[in-house]
Short mmCIF file of N, CA and C and ligand atoms in Angstrom, two decimals:
data_model
loop_
_atom_site.label_atom_id
_atom_site.label_comp_id
_atom_site.label_asym_id
_atom_site.label_seq_id
_atom_site.Cartn_x
_atom_site.Cartn_y
_atom_site.Cartn_z
N MET A 1 54.35 -4.68 5.40
CA MET A 1 53.57 -5.97 5.62
C MET A 1 52.47 -5.64 6.78
N LYS A 2 53.05 -5.00 7.83
CA LYS A 2 52.17 -4.80 8.97
C LYS A 2 51.11 -3.75 8.53
N ALA A 3 51.66 -2.77 8.07
CA ALA A 3 50.84 -1.63 7.38
C ALA A 3 49.71 -2.16 6.58
N ASN A 4 50.00 -3.15 5.66
CA ASN A 4 48.97 -3.83 4.80
C ASN A 4 48.00 -4.43 5.64
N ALA A 5 48.29 -5.26 6.47
CA ALA A 5 47.20 -5.83 7.55
C ALA A 5 46.52 -5.02 8.13
N PHE A 6 47.09 -3.79 8.54
CA PHE A 6 46.35 -2.93 9.20
C PHE A 6 45.22 -2.31 8.34
N LEU A 7 45.64 -1.96 7.04
CA LEU A 7 44.77 -1.45 6.22
C LEU A 7 43.35 -2.46 5.95
N VAL A 8 43.90 -3.82 5.61
CA VAL A 8 42.92 -4.83 5.51
C VAL A 8 41.89 -4.69 6.63
N VAL A 9 42.37 -4.72 7.92
CA VAL A 9 41.41 -4.80 8.99
C VAL A 9 40.58 -3.54 9.07
N SER A 10 41.21 -2.25 8.87
CA SER A 10 40.32 -1.29 8.73
C SER A 10 39.18 -1.15 7.72
N LEU A 11 39.74 -1.57 6.64
CA LEU A 11 38.67 -1.58 5.56
C LEU A 11 37.55 -2.59 5.85
N GLY A 12 37.87 -3.63 6.47
CA GLY A 12 37.01 -4.59 6.73
C GLY A 12 35.91 -4.02 7.81
N CYS A 13 36.53 -3.12 8.67
CA CYS A 13 35.71 -2.45 9.79
C CYS A 13 34.80 -1.51 9.07
N LEU A 14 35.33 -0.75 8.12
CA LEU A 14 34.41 0.34 7.32
C LEU A 14 33.41 -0.30 6.71
N MET A 15 33.58 -1.54 5.95
CA MET A 15 32.54 -2.26 5.21
C MET A 15 31.50 -2.82 6.18
N ALA A 16 31.88 -3.26 7.34
CA ALA A 16 30.93 -3.91 8.22
C ALA A 16 30.07 -2.64 8.79
N ALA A 17 30.64 -1.42 9.00
CA ALA A 17 29.83 -0.30 9.56
C ALA A 17 28.93 0.10 8.50
N GLY A 18 29.41 0.06 7.09
CA GLY A 18 28.34 0.45 6.12
C GLY A 18 27.36 -0.35 6.05
N ALA A 19 27.62 -1.79 6.16
CA ALA A 19 26.38 -2.87 6.21
C ALA A 19 25.54 -2.55 7.12
N ALA A 20 26.04 -2.24 8.37
CA ALA A 20 24.94 -2.01 9.53
C ALA A 20 24.23 -0.74 9.33
N ALA A 21 24.96 0.14 8.84
CA ALA A 21 24.06 1.46 8.54
C ALA A 21 22.87 1.16 7.69
N GLN A 22 23.20 0.45 6.68
CA GLN A 22 22.17 0.11 5.71
C GLN A 22 21.14 -0.84 6.25
N ASN A 23 21.47 -1.58 7.22
CA ASN A 23 20.53 -2.35 7.85
C ASN A 23 19.57 -1.74 8.92
N ALA A 24 20.09 -0.66 9.31
CA ALA A 24 19.45 0.04 10.55
C ALA A 24 18.14 0.67 10.11
N GLY A 25 18.07 1.33 8.90
CA GLY A 25 16.63 1.89 8.40
C GLY A 25 15.69 0.73 8.15
N PRO A 26 14.22 0.90 8.11
CA PRO A 26 13.35 0.14 7.43
C PRO A 26 13.74 -0.18 6.02
N LYS A 27 13.32 -1.32 5.53
CA LYS A 27 13.60 -1.58 4.13
C LYS A 27 12.88 -0.79 3.25
N PRO A 28 13.44 -0.16 2.18
CA PRO A 28 12.61 0.77 1.37
C PRO A 28 11.59 0.02 0.56
N TYR A 29 10.52 0.70 0.17
CA TYR A 29 9.65 0.14 -0.54
C TYR A 29 10.07 -0.34 -1.89
N GLU A 30 9.53 -1.43 -2.57
CA GLU A 30 10.01 -1.77 -3.95
C GLU A 30 9.22 -1.12 -4.88
N ASN A 31 7.89 -0.74 -4.82
CA ASN A 31 7.24 -0.27 -5.87
C ASN A 31 6.01 0.41 -5.52
N VAL A 32 6.04 1.35 -4.69
CA VAL A 32 4.90 2.26 -4.20
C VAL A 32 4.87 3.59 -5.25
N LYS A 33 3.76 3.92 -5.65
CA LYS A 33 3.36 4.98 -6.59
C LYS A 33 2.41 5.88 -6.28
N VAL A 34 1.62 5.60 -5.21
CA VAL A 34 0.77 6.58 -4.43
C VAL A 34 0.94 6.88 -3.30
N ILE A 35 1.17 5.93 -2.31
CA ILE A 35 1.71 6.19 -1.09
C ILE A 35 3.06 6.71 -0.95
N PRO A 36 3.28 7.74 -0.26
CA PRO A 36 4.73 8.31 -0.06
C PRO A 36 5.58 7.36 0.27
N LYS A 37 7.02 7.40 -0.15
CA LYS A 37 7.94 6.44 0.00
C LYS A 37 8.49 6.39 1.56
N SER A 38 8.22 7.64 2.18
CA SER A 38 8.51 7.74 3.58
C SER A 38 7.43 7.25 4.58
N THR A 39 6.35 6.70 4.01
CA THR A 39 5.39 6.11 5.02
C THR A 39 5.91 4.95 5.83
N PRO A 40 5.67 5.09 7.12
CA PRO A 40 6.22 4.08 8.09
C PRO A 40 5.50 2.90 7.61
N ARG A 41 6.19 1.64 7.86
CA ARG A 41 5.64 0.43 7.47
C ARG A 41 4.37 0.22 8.17
N ALA A 42 4.27 0.45 9.49
CA ALA A 42 2.89 0.30 10.25
C ALA A 42 1.88 0.92 9.72
N GLU A 43 2.04 2.20 9.07
CA GLU A 43 0.90 2.81 8.67
C GLU A 43 0.51 2.14 7.17
N THR A 44 1.44 1.67 6.54
CA THR A 44 0.94 0.92 5.20
C THR A 44 0.25 -0.32 5.60
N THR A 45 0.65 -1.00 6.55
CA THR A 45 -0.18 -2.18 7.02
C THR A 45 -1.34 -1.83 7.37
N GLU A 46 -1.68 -0.71 8.07
CA GLU A 46 -3.06 -0.29 8.49
C GLU A 46 -3.83 -0.08 7.33
N LEU A 47 -3.34 0.57 6.12
CA LEU A 47 -3.95 0.83 5.09
C LEU A 47 -4.45 -0.39 4.25
N MET A 48 -3.38 -1.30 4.29
CA MET A 48 -3.70 -2.56 3.48
C MET A 48 -4.88 -3.41 4.34
N LYS A 49 -4.77 -3.33 5.69
CA LYS A 49 -5.79 -3.94 6.40
C LYS A 49 -7.40 -3.21 6.12
N HIS A 50 -7.27 -1.95 5.87
CA HIS A 50 -8.50 -1.20 5.47
C HIS A 50 -8.84 -1.85 4.11
N PHE A 51 -8.08 -2.07 3.15
CA PHE A 51 -8.55 -2.75 1.95
C PHE A 51 -9.12 -3.93 2.02
N THR A 52 -8.55 -4.92 2.85
CA THR A 52 -9.08 -6.18 2.95
C THR A 52 -10.42 -6.16 3.76
N ARG A 53 -10.63 -5.26 4.65
CA ARG A 53 -11.80 -5.11 5.23
C ARG A 53 -13.06 -4.58 4.30
N ALA A 54 -12.54 -3.45 3.48
CA ALA A 54 -13.51 -2.62 2.81
C ALA A 54 -13.94 -3.51 1.61
N LEU A 55 -13.11 -4.42 1.02
CA LEU A 55 -13.49 -5.19 -0.07
C LEU A 55 -13.93 -6.76 0.27
N GLY A 56 -13.69 -7.12 1.51
CA GLY A 56 -14.01 -8.44 2.04
C GLY A 56 -13.06 -9.45 1.38
N VAL A 57 -11.76 -9.14 1.41
CA VAL A 57 -10.70 -10.02 0.68
C VAL A 57 -9.45 -10.34 1.60
N ARG A 58 -8.57 -11.09 1.11
CA ARG A 58 -7.28 -11.17 2.03
C ARG A 58 -6.17 -10.65 1.11
N CYS A 59 -4.90 -10.57 1.59
CA CYS A 59 -3.89 -9.88 1.03
C CYS A 59 -3.81 -10.58 -0.49
N SER A 60 -3.90 -11.82 -0.65
CA SER A 60 -3.54 -12.40 -1.87
C SER A 60 -4.50 -12.06 -3.03
N TYR A 61 -5.56 -11.46 -2.72
CA TYR A 61 -6.66 -11.03 -3.80
C TYR A 61 -5.72 -9.91 -4.69
N CYS A 62 -4.84 -9.26 -3.99
CA CYS A 62 -4.08 -8.31 -4.88
C CYS A 62 -2.62 -8.61 -5.16
N HIS A 63 -2.14 -9.37 -4.03
CA HIS A 63 -0.68 -9.62 -3.96
C HIS A 63 -0.22 -11.07 -4.31
N VAL A 64 0.90 -11.29 -5.23
CA VAL A 64 1.28 -12.47 -5.38
C VAL A 64 1.92 -13.19 -4.24
N GLY A 65 1.19 -14.45 -3.87
CA GLY A 65 1.41 -15.16 -2.74
C GLY A 65 0.45 -16.18 -2.59
N GLU A 66 0.54 -17.13 -1.93
CA GLU A 66 0.00 -18.38 -1.62
C GLU A 66 -0.89 -18.15 -0.37
N GLU A 67 -2.22 -18.32 -0.55
CA GLU A 67 -3.15 -18.02 0.53
C GLU A 67 -2.71 -18.99 1.61
N GLY A 68 -2.59 -18.59 2.96
CA GLY A 68 -2.30 -19.50 4.05
C GLY A 68 -0.67 -19.66 4.29
N ALA A 69 0.04 -19.25 3.23
CA ALA A 69 1.49 -19.18 3.42
C ALA A 69 2.00 -18.00 4.15
N PRO A 70 3.09 -18.21 4.85
CA PRO A 70 3.70 -16.69 5.57
C PRO A 70 3.86 -15.74 4.70
N LEU A 71 3.47 -14.66 5.25
CA LEU A 71 3.65 -13.15 4.37
C LEU A 71 4.78 -13.15 3.98
N SER A 72 6.02 -13.52 4.63
CA SER A 72 7.20 -13.47 4.11
C SER A 72 7.77 -13.85 2.83
N THR A 73 6.69 -14.73 2.36
CA THR A 73 6.94 -15.54 1.16
C THR A 73 6.23 -14.56 -0.11
N TYR A 74 5.43 -13.77 0.28
CA TYR A 74 4.76 -12.91 -0.63
C TYR A 74 5.63 -12.06 -1.57
N ASP A 75 5.43 -11.70 -2.52
CA ASP A 75 6.06 -10.69 -3.35
C ASP A 75 5.16 -9.50 -3.58
N PHE A 76 5.17 -8.63 -2.47
CA PHE A 76 4.29 -7.47 -2.42
C PHE A 76 4.74 -6.32 -3.29
N GLY A 77 5.83 -6.31 -3.86
CA GLY A 77 6.36 -5.23 -4.86
C GLY A 77 5.69 -5.52 -6.11
N SER A 78 5.43 -6.80 -6.44
CA SER A 78 4.92 -7.13 -7.90
C SER A 78 3.56 -6.41 -8.23
N ASP A 79 3.38 -6.12 -9.51
CA ASP A 79 2.22 -5.49 -10.01
C ASP A 79 1.51 -6.61 -10.91
N ALA A 80 1.81 -8.03 -10.72
CA ALA A 80 1.23 -8.95 -11.74
C ALA A 80 -0.12 -8.97 -11.79
N LYS A 81 -0.73 -8.84 -10.42
CA LYS A 81 -2.17 -8.93 -10.53
C LYS A 81 -2.97 -7.61 -10.77
N LYS A 82 -3.84 -7.81 -11.65
CA LYS A 82 -4.63 -6.69 -12.13
C LYS A 82 -5.55 -6.03 -10.94
N GLU A 83 -6.07 -6.89 -10.08
CA GLU A 83 -6.55 -6.28 -8.96
C GLU A 83 -5.62 -5.22 -8.12
N LYS A 84 -4.42 -5.45 -8.11
CA LYS A 84 -3.54 -4.64 -7.44
C LYS A 84 -3.48 -3.23 -8.29
N ARG A 85 -3.33 -3.38 -9.36
CA ARG A 85 -3.25 -2.25 -10.41
C ARG A 85 -4.67 -1.45 -10.22
N THR A 86 -5.76 -2.12 -10.11
CA THR A 86 -7.15 -1.35 -10.03
C THR A 86 -7.03 -0.76 -8.82
N ALA A 87 -6.62 -1.37 -7.74
CA ALA A 87 -6.52 -0.75 -6.38
C ALA A 87 -5.85 0.26 -6.32
N ARG A 88 -4.64 0.35 -7.03
CA ARG A 88 -3.75 1.64 -6.86
C ARG A 88 -4.41 2.95 -7.55
N TYR A 89 -5.09 2.48 -8.73
CA TYR A 89 -5.86 3.48 -9.36
C TYR A 89 -6.91 4.03 -8.56
N MET A 90 -7.80 3.11 -7.77
CA MET A 90 -8.65 3.60 -6.77
C MET A 90 -8.28 4.43 -5.76
N LEU A 91 -6.97 4.01 -5.20
CA LEU A 91 -6.41 4.75 -4.07
C LEU A 91 -6.09 6.22 -4.57
N LYS A 92 -5.64 6.38 -5.72
CA LYS A 92 -5.38 7.59 -6.39
C LYS A 92 -6.64 8.51 -6.39
N MET A 93 -7.64 7.74 -7.10
CA MET A 93 -9.04 8.47 -7.06
C MET A 93 -9.63 8.93 -5.59
N VAL A 94 -9.51 8.03 -4.68
CA VAL A 94 -9.84 8.34 -3.30
C VAL A 94 -9.07 9.57 -2.91
N HIS A 95 -7.86 9.51 -2.96
CA HIS A 95 -6.99 10.58 -2.34
C HIS A 95 -7.37 11.78 -3.15
N GLY A 96 -7.55 11.70 -4.47
CA GLY A 96 -8.01 12.96 -5.25
C GLY A 96 -9.32 13.56 -4.69
N ILE A 97 -10.15 12.74 -4.43
CA ILE A 97 -11.62 13.22 -3.82
C ILE A 97 -11.28 13.91 -2.64
N ASN A 98 -10.49 13.28 -1.72
CA ASN A 98 -10.39 13.78 -0.45
C ASN A 98 -9.52 15.29 -0.47
N ALA A 99 -8.54 15.13 -1.27
CA ALA A 99 -7.89 16.27 -1.48
C ALA A 99 -8.41 17.31 -1.96
N ARG A 100 -9.43 17.26 -3.08
CA ARG A 100 -10.12 18.36 -3.69
C ARG A 100 -11.34 18.74 -3.07
N TYR A 101 -11.95 17.89 -2.36
CA TYR A 101 -13.37 18.29 -1.86
C TYR A 101 -13.54 18.26 -0.30
N PHE A 102 -12.53 17.52 0.28
CA PHE A 102 -12.47 17.57 1.76
C PHE A 102 -11.27 18.00 2.41
N ALA A 103 -10.67 18.91 1.98
CA ALA A 103 -9.34 19.45 2.37
C ALA A 103 -9.35 20.81 3.26
N ASP A 104 -10.57 20.78 3.93
CA ASP A 104 -10.76 21.86 4.84
C ASP A 104 -9.75 22.04 5.86
N GLU A 105 -9.14 20.91 6.34
CA GLU A 105 -8.03 21.03 7.34
C GLU A 105 -6.82 20.77 6.66
N GLY A 106 -6.46 21.22 5.53
CA GLY A 106 -5.12 20.73 5.09
C GLY A 106 -5.28 19.60 4.09
N THR A 107 -4.16 19.37 3.28
CA THR A 107 -4.26 18.13 2.62
C THR A 107 -4.43 16.88 3.31
N PRO A 108 -5.51 15.95 3.00
CA PRO A 108 -5.49 14.73 3.87
C PRO A 108 -4.57 13.81 3.47
N SER A 109 -4.21 12.94 4.44
CA SER A 109 -3.32 11.78 4.24
C SER A 109 -3.77 10.87 3.21
N VAL A 110 -2.78 10.28 2.48
CA VAL A 110 -3.09 9.21 1.44
C VAL A 110 -3.48 8.01 2.25
N THR A 111 -2.94 7.67 3.21
CA THR A 111 -2.91 6.38 3.92
C THR A 111 -3.83 6.40 5.12
N ASP A 112 -3.96 7.40 5.66
CA ASP A 112 -4.96 7.27 7.01
C ASP A 112 -6.41 7.26 6.62
N MET A 113 -7.02 6.05 6.39
CA MET A 113 -8.40 5.96 6.26
C MET A 113 -9.40 6.26 7.32
N ARG A 114 -8.63 6.38 8.57
CA ARG A 114 -9.64 6.60 9.59
C ARG A 114 -9.94 8.19 9.50
N ARG A 115 -9.09 8.99 9.03
CA ARG A 115 -9.45 10.55 8.85
C ARG A 115 -9.88 10.84 7.74
N ASN A 116 -9.74 10.23 6.46
CA ASN A 116 -10.18 10.54 5.26
C ASN A 116 -11.94 10.51 5.40
N GLU A 117 -12.31 11.43 4.66
CA GLU A 117 -13.95 11.30 4.52
C GLU A 117 -14.48 10.20 3.68
N VAL A 118 -13.72 10.19 2.56
CA VAL A 118 -14.13 9.16 1.49
C VAL A 118 -13.15 8.01 1.56
N THR A 119 -13.53 6.82 1.84
CA THR A 119 -12.60 5.64 1.97
C THR A 119 -13.23 4.60 1.02
N CYS A 120 -12.35 3.64 0.97
CA CYS A 120 -12.60 2.40 0.12
C CYS A 120 -13.88 1.86 0.46
N TYR A 121 -14.39 1.88 1.80
CA TYR A 121 -15.45 1.38 2.47
C TYR A 121 -16.74 2.13 1.87
N THR A 122 -16.53 3.48 1.56
CA THR A 122 -17.60 4.32 1.30
C THR A 122 -18.47 3.70 0.17
N CYS A 123 -17.85 3.06 -0.81
CA CYS A 123 -18.35 2.34 -2.03
C CYS A 123 -18.43 1.00 -1.97
N HIS A 124 -17.45 0.20 -1.46
CA HIS A 124 -17.32 -1.06 -1.52
C HIS A 124 -18.19 -1.85 -0.48
N ARG A 125 -18.28 -1.36 0.77
CA ARG A 125 -19.01 -1.89 1.82
C ARG A 125 -18.87 -3.38 2.16
N GLY A 126 -17.41 -3.74 2.02
CA GLY A 126 -17.28 -5.20 2.33
C GLY A 126 -17.35 -6.10 1.10
N SER A 127 -17.43 -5.61 -0.01
CA SER A 127 -17.41 -6.32 -1.30
C SER A 127 -16.61 -5.86 -2.45
N THR A 128 -16.14 -6.69 -3.28
CA THR A 128 -15.27 -6.21 -4.43
C THR A 128 -16.12 -5.63 -5.51
N GLU A 129 -17.45 -5.84 -5.26
CA GLU A 129 -18.25 -5.18 -6.50
C GLU A 129 -19.33 -4.12 -5.72
N PRO A 130 -18.99 -2.90 -5.75
CA PRO A 130 -19.87 -2.05 -5.14
C PRO A 130 -21.19 -1.89 -5.86
N LEU A 131 -22.33 -1.79 -5.19
CA LEU A 131 -23.56 -1.56 -5.91
C LEU A 131 -23.75 -0.11 -6.31
N THR A 132 -23.73 -0.06 -7.71
CA THR A 132 -23.95 1.16 -8.30
C THR A 132 -25.36 1.79 -8.31
N ASP A 133 -26.23 0.83 -8.16
CA ASP A 133 -27.70 1.22 -7.77
C ASP A 133 -28.11 2.20 -8.90
N ARG A 134 -27.91 1.97 -10.01
CA ARG A 134 -28.44 2.99 -11.00
C ARG A 134 -29.96 3.07 -11.17
N PRO A 135 -30.56 4.28 -11.10
CA PRO A 135 -32.00 4.39 -11.20
C PRO A 135 -32.43 3.92 -12.61
N LYS A 136 -33.76 3.57 -12.72
CA LYS A 136 -34.13 3.11 -14.08
C LYS A 136 -34.21 4.37 -15.01
N ASP A 137 -33.68 4.27 -16.11
CA ASP A 137 -33.67 5.40 -16.97
C ASP A 137 -34.94 5.56 -17.94
C1 LIG B 1 -7.20 -4.42 -2.89
C2 LIG B 1 -5.90 -4.61 -3.14
C3 LIG B 1 -4.90 -4.79 -2.03
C4 LIG B 1 -5.07 -5.72 -0.95
C5 LIG B 1 -6.24 -6.48 -0.47
C6 LIG B 1 -3.65 -5.50 -0.19
N1 LIG B 1 -2.86 -4.63 -0.89
FE1 LIG B 1 -0.97 -4.31 -0.32
N2 LIG B 1 -0.81 -2.99 -1.96
C7 LIG B 1 -1.84 -2.65 -2.72
C8 LIG B 1 -1.42 -1.64 -3.65
C9 LIG B 1 -2.19 -1.10 -4.72
C10 LIG B 1 -0.03 -1.27 -3.27
C11 LIG B 1 0.90 -0.26 -3.82
C12 LIG B 1 0.63 1.16 -3.48
C13 LIG B 1 1.15 2.18 -4.14
O1 LIG B 1 1.71 1.98 -5.40
O2 LIG B 1 1.46 3.46 -3.71
C14 LIG B 1 0.15 -2.16 -2.19
C15 LIG B 1 1.59 -2.16 -1.43
C16 LIG B 1 1.92 -3.07 -0.48
C17 LIG B 1 3.15 -3.15 0.11
C18 LIG B 1 4.50 -2.39 -0.22
C19 LIG B 1 5.14 -3.05 -1.38
C20 LIG B 1 6.29 -2.35 -1.89
O3 LIG B 1 6.42 -1.72 -2.95
O4 LIG B 1 7.49 -2.76 -1.37
C21 LIG B 1 3.00 -3.96 1.12
C22 LIG B 1 4.23 -4.56 2.09
C23 LIG B 1 1.77 -4.47 1.12
N3 LIG B 1 0.92 -3.95 0.05
C24 LIG B 1 1.13 -5.42 2.04
C25 LIG B 1 -0.11 -5.85 1.92
C26 LIG B 1 -0.56 -6.85 3.15
C27 LIG B 1 0.17 -7.44 4.39
C28 LIG B 1 -1.94 -7.09 2.77
C29 LIG B 1 -2.94 -7.88 3.54
C30 LIG B 1 -3.10 -7.52 5.03
C31 LIG B 1 -2.19 -6.31 1.61
N4 LIG B 1 -1.17 -5.57 1.35
C32 LIG B 1 -3.46 -6.33 0.94
C33 LIG B 1 -3.09 -3.33 -2.77
C34 LIG B 1 -3.45 -4.28 -1.93
C1 LIG B 2 -16.53 6.03 -5.53
C2 LIG B 2 -16.95 4.77 -5.36
C3 LIG B 2 -15.54 3.90 -5.07
C4 LIG B 2 -14.53 4.02 -4.21
C5 LIG B 2 -14.31 5.16 -3.01
C6 LIG B 2 -13.76 2.86 -4.31
N1 LIG B 2 -14.02 2.18 -5.37
FE1 LIG B 2 -13.28 0.37 -6.01
N2 LIG B 2 -14.56 0.09 -7.49
C7 LIG B 2 -15.83 1.00 -7.66
C8 LIG B 2 -16.57 0.65 -8.72
C9 LIG B 2 -17.67 1.20 -9.23
C10 LIG B 2 -15.84 -0.70 -9.29
C11 LIG B 2 -16.31 -1.52 -10.21
C12 LIG B 2 -15.82 -1.17 -11.66
C13 LIG B 2 -16.07 -2.01 -12.66
O1 LIG B 2 -17.05 -2.87 -12.43
O2 LIG B 2 -15.77 -1.85 -13.63
C14 LIG B 2 -14.65 -0.62 -8.40
C15 LIG B 2 -13.96 -1.92 -8.60
C16 LIG B 2 -12.68 -2.13 -7.76
C17 LIG B 2 -11.75 -3.11 -7.83
C18 LIG B 2 -11.88 -4.28 -8.89
C19 LIG B 2 -12.81 -5.39 -8.47
C20 LIG B 2 -12.81 -6.55 -9.62
O3 LIG B 2 -13.89 -7.31 -9.52
O4 LIG B 2 -12.00 -6.59 -10.47
C21 LIG B 2 -10.92 -2.99 -6.93
C22 LIG B 2 -9.68 -4.12 -6.59
C23 LIG B 2 -11.21 -2.04 -6.14
N3 LIG B 2 -12.29 -1.23 -6.77
C24 LIG B 2 -10.53 -1.35 -5.05
C25 LIG B 2 -10.74 -0.28 -4.45
C26 LIG B 2 -9.86 0.26 -3.40
C27 LIG B 2 -8.70 -0.43 -2.92
C28 LIG B 2 -10.51 1.50 -2.80
C29 LIG B 2 -10.02 2.38 -1.91
C30 LIG B 2 -8.67 2.81 -2.02
C31 LIG B 2 -11.59 1.65 -3.72
N4 LIG B 2 -11.63 0.53 -4.65
C32 LIG B 2 -12.62 2.60 -3.50
C33 LIG B 2 -15.94 2.20 -6.94
C34 LIG B 2 -15.30 2.77 -5.92
#
């Protein structure tokens, strides 16, 4: 009887310790395909702010969530909006250009738009519709 009670208590402690260890690290990303999974949250936030400034939009342009509602109610992992899917494709393109043509100091970071040569702003300049300014054929 006593031994059993001891077992129950130590099992409980072990489970509590396990839960604490799980809560210790930052929450893993739900659905990132271009930015590395190890990217610190603060760095992702900086990248997301770059997106909003470069395109002249807010988080809800790409993410499922109510404009003005707390960000904690947003579903950032969802790919429901086509704008998010386009943005992911654009991020892959921008990283590809930087990695291929501007890699003189090693492979550039996917997320650090302050150091990358080509950024979302290069084309978008504060608008969702970049001016392609085609010359008359
Ligand atoms: C122009 C579109 C766009 C805007 C605007 C945008 N995001 Fe994102 N966001 C993305 C894309 C694309 C991804 C996924 C990147 C990938 O797949 O590597 C993402 C991923 C995220 C994630 C990670 C979600 C996960 O998988 O767990 C968070 C958190 C996030 N965004 C927050 C924000 C916040 C906060 C804002 C506003 C400041 C914002 N985003 C604005 C396109 C956008
Ligand atoms: C080389 C130029 C260039 C760069 C750099 C660029 N874009 Fe784009 N982007 C475009 C063009 C051109 C279009 C319009 C495509 C069309 O109309 O079909 C576009 C369209 C988009 C759209 C769709 C807008 C809509 O009206 O549906 C999103 C979202 C977007 N870009 C996000 C981004 C993000 C985020 C970045 C940085 C990671 C980025 N773009 C970098 C050229 C660029």
